Amino acid sequence: KIKKIFYLWDIVDYGANSNECVGVIRKNKIPAIMGNHDFTAVTLKGIGWFNPFAQKSCKITNKLLNEKNKKYLLNLPKKLEIENMFLVHGSPRAYLNEYIYPDASNYELKELFKIAKKQIIAIGHMHVPFIKKINNKLILNPGSVGQPRDGNNKASFCVLDNKKLEAEIIRIDYDIRTAADKIREIGMPSVLADRLFDGA
């Protein structure tokens, strides 16, 4: 009964199949937001802010991406406002790079709603999924597929009913071993493969 799919995370980097991931998004015409790794993997701008493992991964991804997909990534919007929803990778305050943590105070979250001017804020970037409801408003992070940081190695996504203001985080198994092996095969840091198993 899913009516629409939105993608809020980095489409590329940290994994071995960046071109294929872009291909899935494009083929299925899924509305997607630009993530900080999407931008940096194409331009290499601001890569100095990344840790050494992420820097190496990003440079490898830059070489692997074909020109068509690079152009697509650079043309992604940094936010989407649809009906009662504000969709962004980082936050309404800083579209690409701000982390909103699950333990953020109600005061901080209320400030984000003032900026967004929407009933629902959906964000990516942070590797930990969460759902919070404040004064008949909802903020959520669907979590990640690969590279989670909450100790759960399953892929994460969120199902949202934006009329009832109800959301559910769903975790599913995927072939971690193959994903990890591919990461090592293309020369990315082993830590990026190893952490898939721990979800940390």
JSON list of C-alpha atoms in Angstrom, two decimals:
[
{"chain": "A", "resi": 1, "resn": "LYS", "atom": "CA", "xyz": [0.00, 0.00, 0.00]},
{"chain": "A", "resi": 2, "resn": "ILE", "atom": "CA", "xyz": [3.03, 2.29, -0.31]},
{"chain": "A", "resi": 3, "resn": "LYS", "atom": "CA", "xyz": [2.08, 5.22, -2.54]},
{"chain": "A", "resi": 4, "resn": "LYS", "atom": "CA", "xyz": [5.39, 7.05, -2.80]},
{"chain": "A", "resi": 5, "resn": "ILE", "atom": "CA", "xyz": [9.05, 6.42, -2.07]},
{"chain": "A", "resi": 6, "resn": "PHE", "atom": "CA", "xyz": [11.49, 9.19, -1.16]},
{"chain": "A", "resi": 7, "resn": "TYR", "atom": "CA", "xyz": [15.23, 8.85, -0.76]},
{"chain": "A", "resi": 8, "resn": "LEU", "atom": "CA", "xyz": [16.93, 11.08, 1.83]},
{"chain": "A", "resi": 9, "resn": "TRP", "atom": "CA", "xyz": [20.29, 9.44, 2.23]},
{"chain": "A", "resi": 10, "resn": "ASP", "atom": "CA", "xyz": [23.57, 9.53, 0.35]},
{"chain": "A", "resi": 11, "resn": "ILE", "atom": "CA", "xyz": [23.02, 7.47, -2.78]},
{"chain": "A", "resi": 12, "resn": "VAL", "atom": "CA", "xyz": [26.74, 6.91, -3.30]},
{"chain": "A", "resi": 13, "resn": "ASP", "atom": "CA", "xyz": [29.99, 6.25, -1.42]},
{"chain": "A", "resi": 14, "resn": "TYR", "atom": "CA", "xyz": [31.01, 3.86, 1.38]},
{"chain": "A", "resi": 15, "resn": "GLY", "atom": "CA", "xyz": [29.92, 0.98, -0.85]},
{"chain": "A", "resi": 16, "resn": "ALA", "atom": "CA", "xyz": [31.14, -0.62, -4.08]},
{"chain": "A", "resi": 17, "resn": "ASN", "atom": "CA", "xyz": [28.03, -0.17, -6.24]},
{"chain": "A", "resi": 18, "resn": "SER", "atom": "CA", "xyz": [27.50, 3.57, -6.46]},
{"chain": "A", "resi": 19, "resn": "ASN", "atom": "CA", "xyz": [26.65, 3.58, -10.18]},
{"chain": "A", "resi": 20, "resn": "GLU", "atom": "CA", "xyz": [24.15, 0.76, -9.67]},
{"chain": "A", "resi": 21, "resn": "CYS", "atom": "CA", "xyz": [22.53, 2.58, -6.74]},
{"chain": "A", "resi": 22, "resn": "VAL", "atom": "CA", "xyz": [22.09, 5.72, -8.82]},
{"chain": "A", "resi": 23, "resn": "GLY", "atom": "CA", "xyz": [20.67, 3.52, -11.57]},
{"chain": "A", "resi": 24, "resn": "VAL", "atom": "CA", "xyz": [17.99, 2.09, -9.27]},
{"chain": "A", "resi": 25, "resn": "ILE", "atom": "CA", "xyz": [16.92, 5.58, -8.16]},
{"chain": "A", "resi": 26, "resn": "ARG", "atom": "CA", "xyz": [16.81, 6.87, -11.73]},
{"chain": "A", "resi": 27, "resn": "LYS", "atom": "CA", "xyz": [15.10, 3.83, -13.24]},
{"chain": "A", "resi": 28, "resn": "ASN", "atom": "CA", "xyz": [12.32, 3.93, -10.66]},
{"chain": "A", "resi": 29, "resn": "LYS", "atom": "CA", "xyz": [12.05, 7.73, -10.77]},
{"chain": "A", "resi": 30, "resn": "ILE", "atom": "CA", "xyz": [12.38, 7.97, -7.00]},
{"chain": "A", "resi": 31, "resn": "PRO", "atom": "CA", "xyz": [12.50, 11.57, -5.73]},
{"chain": "A", "resi": 32, "resn": "ALA", "atom": "CA", "xyz": [15.88, 11.92, -4.01]},
{"chain": "A", "resi": 33, "resn": "ILE", "atom": "CA", "xyz": [17.69, 14.58, -2.01]},
{"chain": "A", "resi": 34, "resn": "MET", "atom": "CA", "xyz": [21.36, 15.45, -2.42]},
{"chain": "A", "resi": 35, "resn": "GLY", "atom": "CA", "xyz": [23.48, 14.07, 0.42]},
{"chain": "A", "resi": 36, "resn": "ASN", "atom": "CA", "xyz": [26.85, 15.38, 1.52]},
{"chain": "A", "resi": 37, "resn": "HIS", "atom": "CA", "xyz": [28.62, 12.30, 0.11]},
{"chain": "A", "resi": 38, "resn": "ASP", "atom": "CA", "xyz": [26.74, 12.68, -3.18]},
{"chain": "A", "resi": 39, "resn": "PHE", "atom": "CA", "xyz": [28.12, 16.21, -3.49]},
{"chain": "A", "resi": 40, "resn": "THR", "atom": "CA", "xyz": [31.64, 15.48, -2.27]},
{"chain": "A", "resi": 41, "resn": "ALA", "atom": "CA", "xyz": [32.08, 12.26, -4.25]},
{"chain": "A", "resi": 42, "resn": "VAL", "atom": "CA", "xyz": [31.44, 14.21, -7.44]},
{"chain": "A", "resi": 43, "resn": "THR", "atom": "CA", "xyz": [33.26, 17.46, -6.68]},
{"chain": "A", "resi": 44, "resn": "LEU", "atom": "CA", "xyz": [35.76, 16.42, -3.96]},
{"chain": "A", "resi": 45, "resn": "LYS", "atom": "CA", "xyz": [35.03, 19.82, -2.40]},
{"chain": "A", "resi": 46, "resn": "GLY", "atom": "CA", "xyz": [35.17, 19.84, 1.39]},
{"chain": "A", "resi": 47, "resn": "ILE", "atom": "CA", "xyz": [36.70, 16.38, 1.49]},
{"chain": "A", "resi": 48, "resn": "GLY", "atom": "CA", "xyz": [39.09, 17.59, 4.20]},
{"chain": "A", "resi": 49, "resn": "TRP", "atom": "CA", "xyz": [36.17, 17.52, 6.64]},
{"chain": "A", "resi": 50, "resn": "PHE", "atom": "CA", "xyz": [35.91, 13.75, 6.21]},
{"chain": "A", "resi": 51, "resn": "ASN", "atom": "CA", "xyz": [37.90, 11.29, 8.31]},
{"chain": "A", "resi": 52, "resn": "PRO", "atom": "CA", "xyz": [40.75, 9.48, 6.49]},
{"chain": "A", "resi": 53, "resn": "PHE", "atom": "CA", "xyz": [38.64, 6.37, 5.78]},
{"chain": "A", "resi": 54, "resn": "ALA", "atom": "CA", "xyz": [35.83, 8.45, 4.29]},
{"chain": "A", "resi": 55, "resn": "GLN", "atom": "CA", "xyz": [38.31, 10.51, 2.26]},
{"chain": "A", "resi": 56, "resn": "LYS", "atom": "CA", "xyz": [39.76, 7.40, 0.63]},
{"chain": "A", "resi": 57, "resn": "SER", "atom": "CA", "xyz": [36.30, 5.98, 0.00]},
{"chain": "A", "resi": 58, "resn": "CYS", "atom": "CA", "xyz": [35.13, 9.23, -1.55]},
{"chain": "A", "resi": 59, "resn": "LYS", "atom": "CA", "xyz": [38.10, 9.43, -3.91]},
{"chain": "A", "resi": 60, "resn": "ILE", "atom": "CA", "xyz": [37.54, 5.86, -5.08]},
{"chain": "A", "resi": 61, "resn": "THR", "atom": "CA", "xyz": [33.83, 6.59, -5.61]},
{"chain": "A", "resi": 62, "resn": "ASN", "atom": "CA", "xyz": [34.75, 9.68, -7.64]},
{"chain": "A", "resi": 63, "resn": "LYS", "atom": "CA", "xyz": [36.79, 7.52, -10.01]},
{"chain": "A", "resi": 64, "resn": "LEU", "atom": "CA", "xyz": [34.10, 4.84, -10.28]},
{"chain": "A", "resi": 65, "resn": "LEU", "atom": "CA", "xyz": [31.16, 7.13, -11.01]},
{"chain": "A", "resi": 66, "resn": "ASN", "atom": "CA", "xyz": [30.37, 7.62, -14.68]},
{"chain": "A", "resi": 67, "resn": "GLU", "atom": "CA", "xyz": [29.79, 11.13, -16.02]},
{"chain": "A", "resi": 68, "resn": "LYS", "atom": "CA", "xyz": [26.05, 10.64, -16.49]},
{"chain": "A", "resi": 69, "resn": "ASN", "atom": "CA", "xyz": [25.60, 9.74, -12.84]},
{"chain": "A", "resi": 70, "resn": "LYS", "atom": "CA", "xyz": [27.87, 12.54, -11.65]},
{"chain": "A", "resi": 71, "resn": "LYS", "atom": "CA", "xyz": [25.70, 15.02, -13.51]},
{"chain": "A", "resi": 72, "resn": "TYR", "atom": "CA", "xyz": [22.56, 13.48, -12.01]},
{"chain": "A", "resi": 73, "resn": "LEU", "atom": "CA", "xyz": [23.93, 13.72, -8.46]},
{"chain": "A", "resi": 74, "resn": "LEU", "atom": "CA", "xyz": [24.95, 17.36, -8.86]},
{"chain": "A", "resi": 75, "resn": "ASN", "atom": "CA", "xyz": [21.46, 18.23, -10.10]},
{"chain": "A", "resi": 76, "resn": "LEU", "atom": "CA", "xyz": [19.66, 16.70, -7.12]},
{"chain": "A", "resi": 77, "resn": "PRO", "atom": "CA", "xyz": [17.70, 19.17, -4.99]},
{"chain": "A", "resi": 78, "resn": "LYS", "atom": "CA", "xyz": [18.97, 19.92, -1.49]},
{"chain": "A", "resi": 79, "resn": "LYS", "atom": "CA", "xyz": [15.45, 19.83, -0.09]},
{"chain": "A", "resi": 80, "resn": "LEU", "atom": "CA", "xyz": [11.90, 18.91, -1.09]},
{"chain": "A", "resi": 81, "resn": "GLU", "atom": "CA", "xyz": [8.70, 20.43, 0.27]},
{"chain": "A", "resi": 82, "resn": "ILE", "atom": "CA", "xyz": [5.74, 18.21, -0.54]},
{"chain": "A", "resi": 83, "resn": "GLU", "atom": "CA", "xyz": [2.30, 18.62, 1.04]},
{"chain": "A", "resi": 84, "resn": "ASN", "atom": "CA", "xyz": [2.88, 18.71, 4.82]},
{"chain": "A", "resi": 85, "resn": "MET", "atom": "CA", "xyz": [6.46, 17.37, 4.57]},
{"chain": "A", "resi": 86, "resn": "PHE", "atom": "CA", "xyz": [9.90, 18.94, 4.56]},
{"chain": "A", "resi": 87, "resn": "LEU", "atom": "CA", "xyz": [12.45, 16.44, 3.24]},
{"chain": "A", "resi": 88, "resn": "VAL", "atom": "CA", "xyz": [16.18, 17.06, 3.59]},
{"chain": "A", "resi": 89, "resn": "HIS", "atom": "CA", "xyz": [19.44, 15.18, 4.10]},
{"chain": "A", "resi": 90, "resn": "GLY", "atom": "CA", "xyz": [20.92, 17.17, 7.00]},
{"chain": "A", "resi": 91, "resn": "SER", "atom": "CA", "xyz": [18.42, 19.56, 8.56]},
{"chain": "A", "resi": 92, "resn": "PRO", "atom": "CA", "xyz": [16.21, 22.53, 7.64]},
{"chain": "A", "resi": 93, "resn": "ARG", "atom": "CA", "xyz": [19.05, 24.67, 9.05]},
{"chain": "A", "resi": 94, "resn": "ALA", "atom": "CA", "xyz": [21.91, 23.14, 7.07]},
{"chain": "A", "resi": 95, "resn": "TYR", "atom": "CA", "xyz": [20.70, 21.01, 4.20]},
{"chain": "A", "resi": 96, "resn": "LEU", "atom": "CA", "xyz": [23.75, 18.79, 3.68]},
{"chain": "A", "resi": 97, "resn": "ASN", "atom": "CA", "xyz": [25.84, 18.60, 6.81]},
{"chain": "A", "resi": 98, "resn": "GLU", "atom": "CA", "xyz": [23.98, 19.07, 10.11]},
{"chain": "A", "resi": 99, "resn": "TYR", "atom": "CA", "xyz": [23.47, 16.02, 12.30]},
{"chain": "A", "resi": 100, "resn": "ILE", "atom": "CA", "xyz": [20.19, 15.87, 14.21]},
{"chain": "A", "resi": 101, "resn": "TYR", "atom": "CA", "xyz": [20.64, 13.31, 16.98]},
{"chain": "A", "resi": 102, "resn": "PRO", "atom": "CA", "xyz": [17.88, 11.10, 18.42]},
{"chain": "A", "resi": 103, "resn": "ASP", "atom": "CA", "xyz": [18.35, 12.75, 21.82]},
{"chain": "A", "resi": 104, "resn": "ALA", "atom": "CA", "xyz": [17.97, 16.29, 20.47]},
{"chain": "A", "resi": 105, "resn": "SER", "atom": "CA", "xyz": [15.98, 18.45, 22.88]},
{"chain": "A", "resi": 106, "resn": "ASN", "atom": "CA", "xyz": [12.38, 19.42, 22.21]},
{"chain": "A", "resi": 107, "resn": "TYR", "atom": "CA", "xyz": [13.54, 23.04, 22.12]},
{"chain": "A", "resi": 108, "resn": "GLU", "atom": "CA", "xyz": [15.98, 22.31, 19.28]},
{"chain": "A", "resi": 109, "resn": "LEU", "atom": "CA", "xyz": [13.40, 20.32, 17.35]},
{"chain": "A", "resi": 110, "resn": "LYS", "atom": "CA", "xyz": [10.80, 23.07, 17.73]},
{"chain": "A", "resi": 111, "resn": "GLU", "atom": "CA", "xyz": [13.34, 25.48, 16.23]},
{"chain": "A", "resi": 112, "resn": "LEU", "atom": "CA", "xyz": [13.66, 23.21, 13.20]},
{"chain": "A", "resi": 113, "resn": "PHE", "atom": "CA", "xyz": [9.89, 23.16, 12.74]},
{"chain": "A", "resi": 114, "resn": "LYS", "atom": "CA", "xyz": [9.87, 26.97, 12.80]},
{"chain": "A", "resi": 115, "resn": "ILE", "atom": "CA", "xyz": [12.32, 26.96, 9.91]},
{"chain": "A", "resi": 116, "resn": "ALA", "atom": "CA", "xyz": [10.65, 24.16, 7.95]},
{"chain": "A", "resi": 117, "resn": "LYS", "atom": "CA", "xyz": [7.10, 25.48, 8.39]},
{"chain": "A", "resi": 118, "resn": "LYS", "atom": "CA", "xyz": [5.77, 21.96, 7.81]},
{"chain": "A", "resi": 119, "resn": "GLN", "atom": "CA", "xyz": [4.08, 19.37, 10.00]},
{"chain": "A", "resi": 120, "resn": "ILE", "atom": "CA", "xyz": [6.60, 16.64, 9.17]},
{"chain": "A", "resi": 121, "resn": "ILE", "atom": "CA", "xyz": [10.38, 16.83, 8.87]},
{"chain": "A", "resi": 122, "resn": "ALA", "atom": "CA", "xyz": [12.15, 13.82, 7.37]},
{"chain": "A", "resi": 123, "resn": "ILE", "atom": "CA", "xyz": [15.95, 13.78, 7.48]},
{"chain": "A", "resi": 124, "resn": "GLY", "atom": "CA", "xyz": [18.84, 11.47, 6.60]},
{"chain": "A", "resi": 125, "resn": "HIS", "atom": "CA", "xyz": [22.58, 11.99, 7.30]},
{"chain": "A", "resi": 126, "resn": "MET", "atom": "CA", "xyz": [22.58, 10.68, 10.88]},
{"chain": "A", "resi": 127, "resn": "HIS", "atom": "CA", "xyz": [23.23, 6.93, 10.87]},
{"chain": "A", "resi": 128, "resn": "VAL", "atom": "CA", "xyz": [20.68, 6.27, 13.63]},
{"chain": "A", "resi": 129, "resn": "PRO", "atom": "CA", "xyz": [16.94, 5.94, 12.87]},
{"chain": "A", "resi": 130, "resn": "PHE", "atom": "CA", "xyz": [14.41, 7.64, 15.12]},
{"chain": "A", "resi": 131, "resn": "ILE", "atom": "CA", "xyz": [10.86, 9.00, 15.24]},
{"chain": "A", "resi": 132, "resn": "LYS", "atom": "CA", "xyz": [9.74, 11.84, 17.52]},
{"chain": "A", "resi": 133, "resn": "LYS", "atom": "CA", "xyz": [6.37, 13.50, 17.86]},
{"chain": "A", "resi": 134, "resn": "ILE", "atom": "CA", "xyz": [6.06, 16.99, 19.34]},
{"chain": "A", "resi": 135, "resn": "ASN", "atom": "CA", "xyz": [2.84, 19.00, 19.56]},
{"chain": "A", "resi": 136, "resn": "ASN", "atom": "CA", "xyz": [1.16, 17.23, 16.64]},
{"chain": "A", "resi": 137, "resn": "LYS", "atom": "CA", "xyz": [4.32, 17.44, 14.55]},
{"chain": "A", "resi": 138, "resn": "LEU", "atom": "CA", "xyz": [6.61, 14.62, 13.51]},
{"chain": "A", "resi": 139, "resn": "ILE", "atom": "CA", "xyz": [10.34, 14.41, 12.84]},
{"chain": "A", "resi": 140, "resn": "LEU", "atom": "CA", "xyz": [11.92, 11.20, 11.64]},
{"chain": "A", "resi": 141, "resn": "ASN", "atom": "CA", "xyz": [15.11, 9.66, 10.33]},
{"chain": "A", "resi": 142, "resn": "PRO", "atom": "CA", "xyz": [14.55, 6.41, 8.42]},
{"chain": "A", "resi": 143, "resn": "GLY", "atom": "CA", "xyz": [18.09, 5.20, 9.11]},
{"chain": "A", "resi": 144, "resn": "SER", "atom": "CA", "xyz": [20.48, 3.74, 6.56]},
{"chain": "A", "resi": 145, "resn": "VAL", "atom": "CA", "xyz": [20.99, 0.81, 4.26]},
{"chain": "A", "resi": 146, "resn": "GLY", "atom": "CA", "xyz": [24.59, -0.05, 5.11]},
{"chain": "A", "resi": 147, "resn": "GLN", "atom": "CA", "xyz": [26.83, 1.81, 7.58]},
{"chain": "A", "resi": 148, "resn": "PRO", "atom": "CA", "xyz": [24.31, 1.97, 10.48]},
{"chain": "A", "resi": 149, "resn": "ARG", "atom": "CA", "xyz": [25.58, 3.29, 13.79]},
{"chain": "A", "resi": 150, "resn": "ASP", "atom": "CA", "xyz": [22.98, 2.02, 16.26]},
{"chain": "A", "resi": 151, "resn": "GLY", "atom": "CA", "xyz": [24.34, -1.49, 16.78]},
{"chain": "A", "resi": 152, "resn": "ASN", "atom": "CA", "xyz": [21.78, -3.09, 14.47]},
{"chain": "A", "resi": 153, "resn": "ASN", "atom": "CA", "xyz": [23.32, -4.30, 11.21]},
{"chain": "A", "resi": 154, "resn": "LYS", "atom": "CA", "xyz": [20.03, -4.68, 9.35]},
{"chain": "A", "resi": 155, "resn": "ALA", "atom": "CA", "xyz": [19.00, -2.27, 6.60]},
{"chain": "A", "resi": 156, "resn": "SER", "atom": "CA", "xyz": [16.62, 0.41, 7.83]},
{"chain": "A", "resi": 157, "resn": "PHE", "atom": "CA", "xyz": [13.75, 2.33, 6.29]},
{"chain": "A", "resi": 158, "resn": "CYS", "atom": "CA", "xyz": [10.61, 4.06, 7.47]},
{"chain": "A", "resi": 159, "resn": "VAL", "atom": "CA", "xyz": [6.96, 3.77, 6.49]},
{"chain": "A", "resi": 160, "resn": "LEU", "atom": "CA", "xyz": [5.07, 7.02, 7.02]},
{"chain": "A", "resi": 161, "resn": "ASP", "atom": "CA", "xyz": [1.38, 7.86, 7.01]},
{"chain": "A", "resi": 162, "resn": "ASN", "atom": "CA", "xyz": [1.60, 11.62, 6.59]},
{"chain": "A", "resi": 163, "resn": "LYS", "atom": "CA", "xyz": [-2.13, 12.12, 7.14]},
{"chain": "A", "resi": 164, "resn": "LYS", "atom": "CA", "xyz": [-2.34, 10.26, 10.46]},
{"chain": "A", "resi": 165, "resn": "LEU", "atom": "CA", "xyz": [1.15, 11.41, 11.53]},
{"chain": "A", "resi": 166, "resn": "GLU", "atom": "CA", "xyz": [2.17, 7.83, 12.17]},
{"chain": "A", "resi": 167, "resn": "ALA", "atom": "CA", "xyz": [5.53, 6.28, 11.27]},
{"chain": "A", "resi": 168, "resn": "GLU", "atom": "CA", "xyz": [7.32, 2.98, 11.79]},
{"chain": "A", "resi": 169, "resn": "ILE", "atom": "CA", "xyz": [11.00, 2.08, 11.46]},
{"chain": "A", "resi": 170, "resn": "ILE", "atom": "CA", "xyz": [11.45, -1.26, 9.70]},
{"chain": "A", "resi": 171, "resn": "ARG", "atom": "CA", "xyz": [14.65, -3.33, 9.69]},
{"chain": "A", "resi": 172, "resn": "ILE", "atom": "CA", "xyz": [15.38, -6.07, 7.17]},
{"chain": "A", "resi": 173, "resn": "ASP", "atom": "CA", "xyz": [18.25, -8.48, 6.53]},
{"chain": "A", "resi": 174, "resn": "TYR", "atom": "CA", "xyz": [20.44, -8.14, 3.46]},
{"chain": "A", "resi": 175, "resn": "ASP", "atom": "CA", "xyz": [23.55, -9.86, 2.13]},
{"chain": "A", "resi": 176, "resn": "ILE", "atom": "CA", "xyz": [26.17, -8.14, 4.28]},
{"chain": "A", "resi": 177, "resn": "ARG", "atom": "CA", "xyz": [28.92, -10.61, 3.35]},
{"chain": "A", "resi": 178, "resn": "THR", "atom": "CA", "xyz": [28.71, -9.82, -0.37]},
{"chain": "A", "resi": 179, "resn": "ALA", "atom": "CA", "xyz": [28.52, -6.08, 0.25]},
{"chain": "A", "resi": 180, "resn": "ALA", "atom": "CA", "xyz": [31.58, -6.24, 2.53]},
{"chain": "A", "resi": 181, "resn": "ASP", "atom": "CA", "xyz": [33.58, -8.37, 0.08]},
{"chain": "A", "resi": 182, "resn": "LYS", "atom": "CA", "xyz": [32.89, -5.92, -2.74]},
{"chain": "A", "resi": 183, "resn": "ILE", "atom": "CA", "xyz": [34.04, -2.99, -0.59]},
{"chain": "A", "resi": 184, "resn": "ARG", "atom": "CA", "xyz": [37.38, -4.70, 0.04]},
{"chain": "A", "resi": 185, "resn": "GLU", "atom": "CA", "xyz": [37.76, -5.79, -3.61]},
{"chain": "A", "resi": 186, "resn": "ILE", "atom": "CA", "xyz": [37.72, -2.22, -4.93]},
{"chain": "A", "resi": 187, "resn": "GLY", "atom": "CA", "xyz": [40.29, -1.08, -2.38]},
{"chain": "A", "resi": 188, "resn": "MET", "atom": "CA", "xyz": [38.11, 0.84, 0.05]},
{"chain": "A", "resi": 189, "resn": "PRO", "atom": "CA", "xyz": [39.23, 0.77, 3.72]},
{"chain": "A", "resi": 190, "resn": "SER", "atom": "CA", "xyz": [38.43, -2.55, 5.38]},
{"chain": "A", "resi": 191, "resn": "VAL", "atom": "CA", "xyz": [36.85, -0.74, 8.33]},
{"chain": "A", "resi": 192, "resn": "LEU", "atom": "CA", "xyz": [33.96, 0.24, 6.05]},
{"chain": "A", "resi": 193, "resn": "ALA", "atom": "CA", "xyz": [33.36, -3.44, 5.32]},
{"chain": "A", "resi": 194, "resn": "ASP", "atom": "CA", "xyz": [33.92, -4.68, 8.87]},
{"chain": "A", "resi": 195, "resn": "ARG", "atom": "CA", "xyz": [31.49, -2.26, 10.47]},
{"chain": "A", "resi": 196, "resn": "LEU", "atom": "CA", "xyz": [28.63, -3.54, 8.33]},
{"chain": "A", "resi": 197, "resn": "PHE", "atom": "CA", "xyz": [28.57, -6.68, 10.44]},
{"chain": "A", "resi": 198, "resn": "ASP", "atom": "CA", "xyz": [28.50, -4.80, 13.77]},
{"chain": "A", "resi": 199, "resn": "GLY", "atom": "CA", "xyz": [26.19, -1.96, 12.75]},
{"chain": "A", "resi": 200, "resn": "ALA", "atom": "CA", "xyz": [28.49, 0.42, 14.61]}
]
